[in-house]
CSV table of C-alpha atoms and ligand atoms in Angstrom, one decimal:
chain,number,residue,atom,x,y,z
A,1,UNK,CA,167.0,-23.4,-85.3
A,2,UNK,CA,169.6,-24.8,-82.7
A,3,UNK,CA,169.7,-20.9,-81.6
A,4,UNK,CA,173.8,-20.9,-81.8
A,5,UNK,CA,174.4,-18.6,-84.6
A,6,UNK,CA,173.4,-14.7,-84.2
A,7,UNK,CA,173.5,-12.0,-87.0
A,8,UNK,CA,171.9,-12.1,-90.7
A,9,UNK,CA,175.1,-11.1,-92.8
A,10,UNK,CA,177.4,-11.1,-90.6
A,11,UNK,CA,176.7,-14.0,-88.5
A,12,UNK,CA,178.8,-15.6,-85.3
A,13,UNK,CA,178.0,-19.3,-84.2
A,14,UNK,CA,179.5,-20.0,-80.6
A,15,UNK,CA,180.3,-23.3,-79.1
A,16,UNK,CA,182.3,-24.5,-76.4
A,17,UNK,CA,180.9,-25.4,-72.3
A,18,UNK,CA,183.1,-23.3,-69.2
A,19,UNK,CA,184.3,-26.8,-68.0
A,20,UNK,CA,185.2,-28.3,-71.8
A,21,UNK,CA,188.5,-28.1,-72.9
A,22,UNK,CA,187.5,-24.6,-74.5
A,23,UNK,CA,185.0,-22.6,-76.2
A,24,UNK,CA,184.9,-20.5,-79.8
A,25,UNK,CA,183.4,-19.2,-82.4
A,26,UNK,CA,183.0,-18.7,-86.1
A,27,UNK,CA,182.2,-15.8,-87.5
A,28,UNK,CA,181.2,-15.5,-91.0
A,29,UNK,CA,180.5,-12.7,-92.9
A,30,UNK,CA,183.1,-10.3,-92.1
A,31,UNK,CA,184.1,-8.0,-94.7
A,32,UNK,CA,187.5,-8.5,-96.3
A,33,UNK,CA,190.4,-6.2,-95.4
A,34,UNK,CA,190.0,-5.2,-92.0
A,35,UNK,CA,193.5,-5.5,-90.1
A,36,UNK,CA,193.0,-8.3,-87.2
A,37,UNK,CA,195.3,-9.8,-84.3
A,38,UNK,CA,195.1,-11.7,-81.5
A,39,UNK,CA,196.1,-9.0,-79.3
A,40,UNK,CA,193.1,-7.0,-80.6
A,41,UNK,CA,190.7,-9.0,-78.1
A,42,UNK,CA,193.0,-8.6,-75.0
A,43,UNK,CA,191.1,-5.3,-73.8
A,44,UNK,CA,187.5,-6.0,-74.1
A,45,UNK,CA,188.4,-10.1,-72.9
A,46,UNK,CA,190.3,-8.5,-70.2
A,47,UNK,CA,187.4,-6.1,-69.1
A,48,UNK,CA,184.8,-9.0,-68.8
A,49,UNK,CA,187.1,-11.3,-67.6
A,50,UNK,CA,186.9,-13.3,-63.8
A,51,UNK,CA,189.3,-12.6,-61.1
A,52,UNK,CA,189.2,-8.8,-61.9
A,53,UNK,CA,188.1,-7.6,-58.2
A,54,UNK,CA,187.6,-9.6,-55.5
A,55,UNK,CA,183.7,-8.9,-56.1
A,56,UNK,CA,183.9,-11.0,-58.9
A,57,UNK,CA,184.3,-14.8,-59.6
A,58,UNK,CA,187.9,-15.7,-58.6
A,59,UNK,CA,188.2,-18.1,-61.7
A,60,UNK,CA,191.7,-17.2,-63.6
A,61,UNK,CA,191.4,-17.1,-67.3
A,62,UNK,CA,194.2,-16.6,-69.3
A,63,UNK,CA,191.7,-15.9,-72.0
A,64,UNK,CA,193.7,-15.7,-75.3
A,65,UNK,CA,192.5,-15.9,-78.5
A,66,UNK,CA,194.0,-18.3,-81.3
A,67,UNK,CA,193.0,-17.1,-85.0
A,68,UNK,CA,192.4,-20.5,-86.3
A,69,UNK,CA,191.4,-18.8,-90.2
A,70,UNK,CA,189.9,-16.4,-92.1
A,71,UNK,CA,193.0,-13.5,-91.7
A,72,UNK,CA,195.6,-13.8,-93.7
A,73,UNK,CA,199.2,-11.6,-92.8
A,74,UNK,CA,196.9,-9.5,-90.0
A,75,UNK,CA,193.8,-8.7,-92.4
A,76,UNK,CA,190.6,-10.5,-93.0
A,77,UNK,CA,190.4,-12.2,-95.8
A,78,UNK,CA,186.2,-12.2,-96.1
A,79,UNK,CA,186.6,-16.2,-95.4
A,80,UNK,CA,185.4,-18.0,-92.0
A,81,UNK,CA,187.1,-16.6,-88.9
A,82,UNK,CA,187.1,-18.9,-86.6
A,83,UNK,CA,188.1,-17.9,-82.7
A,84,UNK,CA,189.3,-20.4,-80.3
A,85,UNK,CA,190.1,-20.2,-76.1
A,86,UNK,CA,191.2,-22.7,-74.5
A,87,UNK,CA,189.6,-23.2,-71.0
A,88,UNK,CA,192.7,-23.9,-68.5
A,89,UNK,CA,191.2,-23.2,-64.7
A,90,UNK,CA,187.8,-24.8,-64.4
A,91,UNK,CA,187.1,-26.6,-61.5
A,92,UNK,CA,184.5,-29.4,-62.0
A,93,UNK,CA,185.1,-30.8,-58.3
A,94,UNK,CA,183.2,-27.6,-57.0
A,95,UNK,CA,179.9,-28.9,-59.2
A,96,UNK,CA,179.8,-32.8,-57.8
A,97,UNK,CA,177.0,-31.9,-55.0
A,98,UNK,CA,174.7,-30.9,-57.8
A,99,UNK,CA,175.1,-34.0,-59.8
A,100,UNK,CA,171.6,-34.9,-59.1
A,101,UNK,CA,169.4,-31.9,-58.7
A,102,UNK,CA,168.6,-28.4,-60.0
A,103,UNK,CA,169.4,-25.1,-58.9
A,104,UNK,CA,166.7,-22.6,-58.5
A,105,UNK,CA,166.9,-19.5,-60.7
A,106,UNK,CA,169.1,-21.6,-62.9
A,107,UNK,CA,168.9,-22.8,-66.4
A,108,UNK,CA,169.7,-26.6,-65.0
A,109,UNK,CA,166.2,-27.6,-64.7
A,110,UNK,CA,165.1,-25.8,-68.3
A,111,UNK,CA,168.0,-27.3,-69.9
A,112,UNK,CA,166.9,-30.9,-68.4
A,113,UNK,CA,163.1,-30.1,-69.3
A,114,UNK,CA,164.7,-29.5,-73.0
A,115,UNK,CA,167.5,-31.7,-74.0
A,116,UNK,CA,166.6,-34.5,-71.7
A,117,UNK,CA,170.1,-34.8,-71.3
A,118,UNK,CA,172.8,-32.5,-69.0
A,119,UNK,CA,176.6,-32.1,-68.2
A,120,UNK,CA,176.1,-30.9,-64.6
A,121,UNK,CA,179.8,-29.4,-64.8
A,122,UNK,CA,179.6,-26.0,-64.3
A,123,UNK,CA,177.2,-23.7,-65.5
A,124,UNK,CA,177.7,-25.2,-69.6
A,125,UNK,CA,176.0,-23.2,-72.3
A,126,UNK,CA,174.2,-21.2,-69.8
A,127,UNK,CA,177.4,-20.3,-68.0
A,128,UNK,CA,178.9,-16.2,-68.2
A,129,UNK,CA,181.9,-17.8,-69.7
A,130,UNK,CA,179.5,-18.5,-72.5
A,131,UNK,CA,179.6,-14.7,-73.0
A,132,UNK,CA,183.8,-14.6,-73.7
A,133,UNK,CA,183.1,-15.0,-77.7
A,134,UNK,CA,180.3,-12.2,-77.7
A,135,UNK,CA,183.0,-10.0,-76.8
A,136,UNK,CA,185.4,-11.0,-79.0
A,137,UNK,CA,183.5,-11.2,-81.8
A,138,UNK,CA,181.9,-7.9,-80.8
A,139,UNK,CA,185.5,-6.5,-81.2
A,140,UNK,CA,185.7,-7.9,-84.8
A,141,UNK,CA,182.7,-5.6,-85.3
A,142,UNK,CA,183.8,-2.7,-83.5
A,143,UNK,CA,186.4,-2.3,-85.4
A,144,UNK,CA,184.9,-2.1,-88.7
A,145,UNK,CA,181.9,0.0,-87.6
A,146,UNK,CA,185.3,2.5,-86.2
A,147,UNK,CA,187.0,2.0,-89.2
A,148,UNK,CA,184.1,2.7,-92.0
A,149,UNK,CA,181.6,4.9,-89.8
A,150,UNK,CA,183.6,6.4,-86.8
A,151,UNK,CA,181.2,4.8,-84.2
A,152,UNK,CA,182.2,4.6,-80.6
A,153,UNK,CA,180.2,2.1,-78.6
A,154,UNK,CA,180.4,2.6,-74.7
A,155,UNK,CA,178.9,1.2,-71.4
A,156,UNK,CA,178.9,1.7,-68.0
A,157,UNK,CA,176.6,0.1,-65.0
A,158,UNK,CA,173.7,2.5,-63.8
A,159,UNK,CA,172.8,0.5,-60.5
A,160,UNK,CA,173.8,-1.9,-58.4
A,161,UNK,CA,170.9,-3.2,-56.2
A,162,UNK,CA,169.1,0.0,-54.9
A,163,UNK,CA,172.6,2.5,-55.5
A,164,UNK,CA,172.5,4.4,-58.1
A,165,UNK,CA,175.2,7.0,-59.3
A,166,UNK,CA,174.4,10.8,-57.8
A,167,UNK,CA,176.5,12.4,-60.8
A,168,UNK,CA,177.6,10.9,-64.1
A,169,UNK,CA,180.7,11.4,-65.7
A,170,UNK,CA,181.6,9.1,-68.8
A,171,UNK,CA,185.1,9.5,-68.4
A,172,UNK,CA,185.7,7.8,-65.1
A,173,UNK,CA,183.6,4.7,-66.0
A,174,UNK,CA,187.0,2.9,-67.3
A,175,UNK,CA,189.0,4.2,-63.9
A,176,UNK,CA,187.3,1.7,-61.9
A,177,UNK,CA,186.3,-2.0,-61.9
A,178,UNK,CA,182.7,-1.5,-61.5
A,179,UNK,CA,181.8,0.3,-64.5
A,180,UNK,CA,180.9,3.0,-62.5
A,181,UNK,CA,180.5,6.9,-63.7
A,182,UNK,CA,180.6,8.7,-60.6
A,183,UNK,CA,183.8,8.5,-59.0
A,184,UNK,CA,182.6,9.6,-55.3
A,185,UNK,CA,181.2,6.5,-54.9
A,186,UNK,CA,183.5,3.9,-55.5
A,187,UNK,CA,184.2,3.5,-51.7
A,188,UNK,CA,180.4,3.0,-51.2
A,189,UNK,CA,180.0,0.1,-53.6
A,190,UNK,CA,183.3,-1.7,-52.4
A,191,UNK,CA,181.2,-1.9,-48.8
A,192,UNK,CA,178.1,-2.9,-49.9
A,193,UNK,CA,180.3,-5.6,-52.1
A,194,UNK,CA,182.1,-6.8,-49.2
A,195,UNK,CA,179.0,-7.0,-47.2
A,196,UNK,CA,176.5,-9.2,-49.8
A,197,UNK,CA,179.5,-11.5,-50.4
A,198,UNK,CA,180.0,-12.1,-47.1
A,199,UNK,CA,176.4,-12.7,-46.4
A,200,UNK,CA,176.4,-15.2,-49.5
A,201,UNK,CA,173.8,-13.6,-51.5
A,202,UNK,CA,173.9,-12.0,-54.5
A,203,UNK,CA,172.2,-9.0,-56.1
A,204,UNK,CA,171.1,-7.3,-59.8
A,205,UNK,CA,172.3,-4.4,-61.8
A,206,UNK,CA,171.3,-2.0,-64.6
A,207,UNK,CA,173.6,-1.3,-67.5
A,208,UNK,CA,173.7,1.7,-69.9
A,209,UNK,CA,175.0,1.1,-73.7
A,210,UNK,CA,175.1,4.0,-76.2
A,211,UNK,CA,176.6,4.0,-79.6
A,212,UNK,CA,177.9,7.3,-81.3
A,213,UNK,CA,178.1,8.0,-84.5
A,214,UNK,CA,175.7,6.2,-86.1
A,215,UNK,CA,174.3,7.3,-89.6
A,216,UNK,CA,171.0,7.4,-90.2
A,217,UNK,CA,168.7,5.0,-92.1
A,218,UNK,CA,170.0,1.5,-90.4
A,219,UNK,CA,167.5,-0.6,-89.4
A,220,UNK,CA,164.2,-2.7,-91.7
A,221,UNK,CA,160.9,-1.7,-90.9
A,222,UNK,CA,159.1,-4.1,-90.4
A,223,UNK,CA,160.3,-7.2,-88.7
A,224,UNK,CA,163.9,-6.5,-88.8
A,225,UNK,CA,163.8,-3.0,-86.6
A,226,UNK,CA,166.6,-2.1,-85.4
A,227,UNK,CA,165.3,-1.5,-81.4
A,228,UNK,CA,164.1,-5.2,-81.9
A,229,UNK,CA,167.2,-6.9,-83.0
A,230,UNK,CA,168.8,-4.7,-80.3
A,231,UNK,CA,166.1,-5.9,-77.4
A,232,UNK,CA,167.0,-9.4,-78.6
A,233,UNK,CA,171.0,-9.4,-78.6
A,234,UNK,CA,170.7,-7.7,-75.4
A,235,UNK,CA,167.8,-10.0,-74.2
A,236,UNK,CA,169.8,-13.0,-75.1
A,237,UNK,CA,172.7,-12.6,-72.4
A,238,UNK,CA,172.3,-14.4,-69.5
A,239,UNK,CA,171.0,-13.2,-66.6
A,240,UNK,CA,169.1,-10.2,-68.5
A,241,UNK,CA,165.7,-9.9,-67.6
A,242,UNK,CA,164.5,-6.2,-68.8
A,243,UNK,CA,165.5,-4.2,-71.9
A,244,UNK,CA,164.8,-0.8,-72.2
A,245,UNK,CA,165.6,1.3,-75.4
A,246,UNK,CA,165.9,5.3,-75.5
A,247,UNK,CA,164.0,6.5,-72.1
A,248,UNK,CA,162.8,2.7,-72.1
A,249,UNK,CA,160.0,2.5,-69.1
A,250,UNK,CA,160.0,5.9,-68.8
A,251,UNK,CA,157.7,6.5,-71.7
A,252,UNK,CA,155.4,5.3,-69.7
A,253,UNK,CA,154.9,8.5,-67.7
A,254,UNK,CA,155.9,10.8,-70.0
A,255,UNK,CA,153.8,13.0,-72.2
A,256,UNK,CA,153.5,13.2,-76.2
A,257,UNK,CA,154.9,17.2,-76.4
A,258,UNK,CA,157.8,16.4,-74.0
A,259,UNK,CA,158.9,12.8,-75.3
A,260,UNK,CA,158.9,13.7,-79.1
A,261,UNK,CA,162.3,14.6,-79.6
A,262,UNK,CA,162.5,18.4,-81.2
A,263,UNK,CA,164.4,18.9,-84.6
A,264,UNK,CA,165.7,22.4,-85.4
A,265,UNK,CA,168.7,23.3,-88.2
A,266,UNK,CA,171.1,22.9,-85.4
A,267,UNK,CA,170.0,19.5,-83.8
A,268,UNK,CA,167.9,17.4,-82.1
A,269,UNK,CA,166.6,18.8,-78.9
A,270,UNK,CA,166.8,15.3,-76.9
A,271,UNK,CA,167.0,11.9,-77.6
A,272,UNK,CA,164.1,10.2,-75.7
A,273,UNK,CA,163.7,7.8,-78.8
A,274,UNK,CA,166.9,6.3,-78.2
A,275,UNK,CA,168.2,7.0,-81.4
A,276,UNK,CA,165.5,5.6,-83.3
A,277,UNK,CA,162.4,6.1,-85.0
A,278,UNK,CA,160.0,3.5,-86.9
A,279,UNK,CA,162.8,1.2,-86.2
A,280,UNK,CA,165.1,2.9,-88.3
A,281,UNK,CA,168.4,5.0,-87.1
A,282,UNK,CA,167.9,8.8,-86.7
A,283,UNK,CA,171.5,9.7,-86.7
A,284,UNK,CA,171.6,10.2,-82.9
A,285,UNK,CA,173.0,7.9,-80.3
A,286,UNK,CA,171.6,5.0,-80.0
A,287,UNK,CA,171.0,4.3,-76.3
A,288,UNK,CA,169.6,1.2,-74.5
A,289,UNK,CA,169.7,-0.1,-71.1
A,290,UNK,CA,169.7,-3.6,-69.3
A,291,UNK,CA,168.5,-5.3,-66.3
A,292,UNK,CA,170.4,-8.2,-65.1
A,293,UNK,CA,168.8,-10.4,-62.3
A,294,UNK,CA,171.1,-11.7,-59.0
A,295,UNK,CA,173.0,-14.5,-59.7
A,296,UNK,CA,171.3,-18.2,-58.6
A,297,UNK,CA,174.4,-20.0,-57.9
A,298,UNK,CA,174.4,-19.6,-54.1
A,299,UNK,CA,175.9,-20.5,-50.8
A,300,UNK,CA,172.9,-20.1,-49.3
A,301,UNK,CA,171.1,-23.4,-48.9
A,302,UNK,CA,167.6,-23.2,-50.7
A,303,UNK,CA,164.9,-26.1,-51.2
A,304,UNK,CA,164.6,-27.6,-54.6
A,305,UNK,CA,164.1,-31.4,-56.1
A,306,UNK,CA,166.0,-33.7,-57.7
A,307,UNK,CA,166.5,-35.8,-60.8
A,308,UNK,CA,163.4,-38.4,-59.1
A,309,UNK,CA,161.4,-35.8,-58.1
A,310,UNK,CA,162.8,-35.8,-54.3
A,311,UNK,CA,162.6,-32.5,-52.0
A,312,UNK,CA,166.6,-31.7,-51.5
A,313,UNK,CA,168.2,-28.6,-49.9
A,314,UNK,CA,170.8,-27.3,-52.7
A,315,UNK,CA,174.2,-25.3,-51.9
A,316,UNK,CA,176.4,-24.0,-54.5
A,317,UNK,CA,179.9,-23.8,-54.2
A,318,UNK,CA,182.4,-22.4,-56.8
A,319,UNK,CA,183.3,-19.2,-57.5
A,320,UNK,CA,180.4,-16.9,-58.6
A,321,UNK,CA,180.2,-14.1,-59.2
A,322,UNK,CA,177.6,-11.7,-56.4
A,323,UNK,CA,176.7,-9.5,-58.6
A,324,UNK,CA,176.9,-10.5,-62.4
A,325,UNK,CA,176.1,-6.6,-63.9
A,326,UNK,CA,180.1,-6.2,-62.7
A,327,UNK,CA,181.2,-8.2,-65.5
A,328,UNK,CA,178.5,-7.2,-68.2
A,329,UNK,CA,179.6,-4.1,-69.8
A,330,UNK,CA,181.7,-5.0,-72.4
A,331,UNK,CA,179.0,-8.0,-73.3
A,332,UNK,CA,176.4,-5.1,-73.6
A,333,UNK,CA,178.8,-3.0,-76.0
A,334,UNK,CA,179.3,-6.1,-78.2
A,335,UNK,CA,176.1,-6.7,-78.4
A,336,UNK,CA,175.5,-3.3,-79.8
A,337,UNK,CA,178.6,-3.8,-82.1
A,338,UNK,CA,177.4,-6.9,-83.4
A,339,UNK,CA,173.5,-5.4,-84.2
A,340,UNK,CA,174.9,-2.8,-86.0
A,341,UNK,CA,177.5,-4.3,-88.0
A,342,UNK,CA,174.6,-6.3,-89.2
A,343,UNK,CA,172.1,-3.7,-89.6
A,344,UNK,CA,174.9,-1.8,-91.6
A,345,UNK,CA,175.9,-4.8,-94.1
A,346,UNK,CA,171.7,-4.8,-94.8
A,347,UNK,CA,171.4,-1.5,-95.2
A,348,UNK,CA,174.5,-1.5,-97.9
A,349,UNK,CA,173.3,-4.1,-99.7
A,350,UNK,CA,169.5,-2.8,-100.0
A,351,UNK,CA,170.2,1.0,-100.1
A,352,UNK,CA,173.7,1.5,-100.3
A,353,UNK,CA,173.0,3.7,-103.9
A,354,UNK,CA,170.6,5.4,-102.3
A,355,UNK,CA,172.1,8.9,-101.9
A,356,UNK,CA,172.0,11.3,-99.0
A,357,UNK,CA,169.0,13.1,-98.4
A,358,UNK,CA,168.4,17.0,-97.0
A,359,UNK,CA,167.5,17.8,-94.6
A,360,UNK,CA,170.1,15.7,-92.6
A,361,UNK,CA,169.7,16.8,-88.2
A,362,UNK,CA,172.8,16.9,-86.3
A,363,UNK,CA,172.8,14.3,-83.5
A,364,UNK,CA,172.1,16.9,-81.0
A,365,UNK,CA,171.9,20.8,-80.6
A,366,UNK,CA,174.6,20.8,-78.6
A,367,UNK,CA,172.9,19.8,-75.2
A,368,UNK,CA,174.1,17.0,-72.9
A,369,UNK,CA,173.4,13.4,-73.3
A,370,UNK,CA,171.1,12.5,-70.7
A,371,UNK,CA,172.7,10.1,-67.8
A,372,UNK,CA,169.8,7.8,-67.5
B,1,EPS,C1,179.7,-19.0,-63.8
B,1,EPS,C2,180.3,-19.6,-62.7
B,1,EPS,C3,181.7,-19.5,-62.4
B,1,EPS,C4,182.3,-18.3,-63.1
B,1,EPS,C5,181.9,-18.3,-64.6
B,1,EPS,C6,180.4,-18.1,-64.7
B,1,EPS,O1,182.2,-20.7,-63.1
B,1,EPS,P1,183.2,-21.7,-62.3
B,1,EPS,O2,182.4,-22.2,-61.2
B,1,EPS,O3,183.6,-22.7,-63.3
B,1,EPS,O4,184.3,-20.8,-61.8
B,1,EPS,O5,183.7,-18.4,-62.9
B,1,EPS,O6,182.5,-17.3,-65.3
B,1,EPS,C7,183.5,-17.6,-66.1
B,1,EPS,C8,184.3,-18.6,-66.1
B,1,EPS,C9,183.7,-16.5,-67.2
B,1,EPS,O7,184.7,-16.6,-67.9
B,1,EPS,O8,182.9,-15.6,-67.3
B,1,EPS,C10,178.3,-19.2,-64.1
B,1,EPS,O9,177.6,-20.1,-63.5
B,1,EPS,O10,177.7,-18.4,-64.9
């Protein structure tokens, strides 16, 4: 009801504001036996992480994770995990001029309309850092859907503002803070970067998440479909605005004869589905994309009220980020994790006797995974 917990059977409650002493989670649910440390979270922390380009927020996070329970001698034990970081560089001096009034774009004024109530430090609940124990309890369930299923979950960024990558190339994605699969264009992005952060403004992005490896048959028709827990968990990181799963959009143009996605002994013929069909898994990647709006927090002095109503002009300070898509990839991939772990604890428990069925399609006949 509070809408702090996520997930059915495995389940993860956050807590924790970007200017309190720190933020966590509990995760519950997990199956026993799956090898955990602390230094497991370092990558994915690392690649949403602040301070990582200079086109990102320069807030400095160590961003460690203390096991507080639920793994005993570096496996899980099937008990409560519970995930803590301690918040060490927030600067609540930078929020004092907003004391009173409400940003536009922001969740201050909905959060005020709701709870009646606000700590106008920082961003709070509605803050990115919010989005630190999605990750790392998305790499909780990466692991175990690698371990038991071989799935590989991987994202990149598709567009920043209008630029959009001439050539895709998965393998480059990691080689360069934006997320970016074509290489060429790195230079280009840096510019336009430097240019919106200097004019103060900030801008949107589109994100690309695909999971490999997925077996058929996850997902419950009809109100637990696996595109619409996916929509949701993706939905419900800040700053998204659009979700589009499969072609997404797209559909919207295409025809019936070219979007149905052929099946021959070798393969599927294309994956415009996304990976799914009737809200259950197909065996093919499952593919989604994101649209994340520009941040609000601005330099830029725009006209707002305040707490009595008042017309006020309203300047952020701080250190936001231009351009939040930068940071979102690894929040989109533990999304995905965390869906699927899910789905796949229901579909064991309902029909995990149920045996294989013929005929069973390859993922793909061999042809390329579309870029967009
Ligand atoms: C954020 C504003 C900035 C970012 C923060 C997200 O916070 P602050 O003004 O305290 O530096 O640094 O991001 C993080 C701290 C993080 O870990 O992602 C916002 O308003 O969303």
């Amino acid at each position: 009801m509070a809408g702090n917990t996520f997930g059915t059977l495995f389940t993860f409650t956050s807590f924790g504001e970007s200017h309190g002493p720190a933020i966590g989670c509990v995760i519950d649910g997990c199956p026993p036996g799956l090898s955990l440390h602390s230094e497991d979270f370092s990558i994915d922390l690392g690649r949403r992480a602040t301070g990582r380009s200079r086109h990102t927020s320069q807030r400095h996070e160590s961003d460690s994770v203390e096991i507080l329970s639920g793994v005993y001698q570096g496996r899980t034990t099937g008990t409560p995990i519970a995930l803590l970081i301690r918040n060490t560089d927030a600067r609540s001096g930078d929020y004092s001029n907003l004391l009173d009034r409400f940003r536009p774009g922001h969740a201050d004024y909905t959060y005020w309309q709701k709870y009646g109530i606000r700590d106008p430090h920082g961003g709070g609940r509605a803050s990115a850092r919010e989005t630190t124990m999605r990750v790392a309890a998305g790499v909780v369930a990466k692991k175990w859907l690698f371990k038991h299923h071989g799935i590989c979950i991987r994202g990149c960024m598709t567009q920043l503002g209008s630029l959009r990558p001439d050539r895709f190339d998965w393998d480059e994605v990691e080689n360069n803070s934006f997320f970016w699969p074509d290489p060429g264009q790195i230079q280009k992005l840096e510019t336009y970067m430097n240019a919106l952060r200097k004019s103060g403004d900030s801008v949107g992005a589109r994100l690309r998440v695909v999971a490999e490896g997925v077996p058929p048959g996850w997902g419950e028709p009809v109100y637990g479909k696996l595109d619409a827990e996916l929509a949701a968990a993706l939905m419900s990181i800040n700053a998204v605005k659009g979700v589009g799963i499969g072609d997404g959009f797209d559909v919207i143009e295409q025809s019936g004869s070219i979007h149905r996605d052929e099946m021959t002994p070798q393969g599927f013929l294309s994956n415009h589905a996304g990976g799914i069909l009737g809200g259950i898994s197909t065996g093919q990647a499952i593919t989604a994309s994101i649209a994340l709006k520009p941040t609000s927090s601005l330099r830029l002095p725009a006209r707002s009220v305040d707490l009595n109503g008042h017309p006020v002009d309203v300047v952020s300070k701080g250190r936001h980020d231009p351009c939040v898509g930068i940071r979102a990839t690894p929040i989109t991939e533990a999304m995905m994790a965390l869906v699927l772990i899910d789905q796949a604890l229901r579909h064991r428990a309902q029909c995990g006797d149920v045996p294989p069925v013929s005929p069973r399609i390859a993922a793909d006949a061999g042809l390329d995974t579309p870029s967009e």
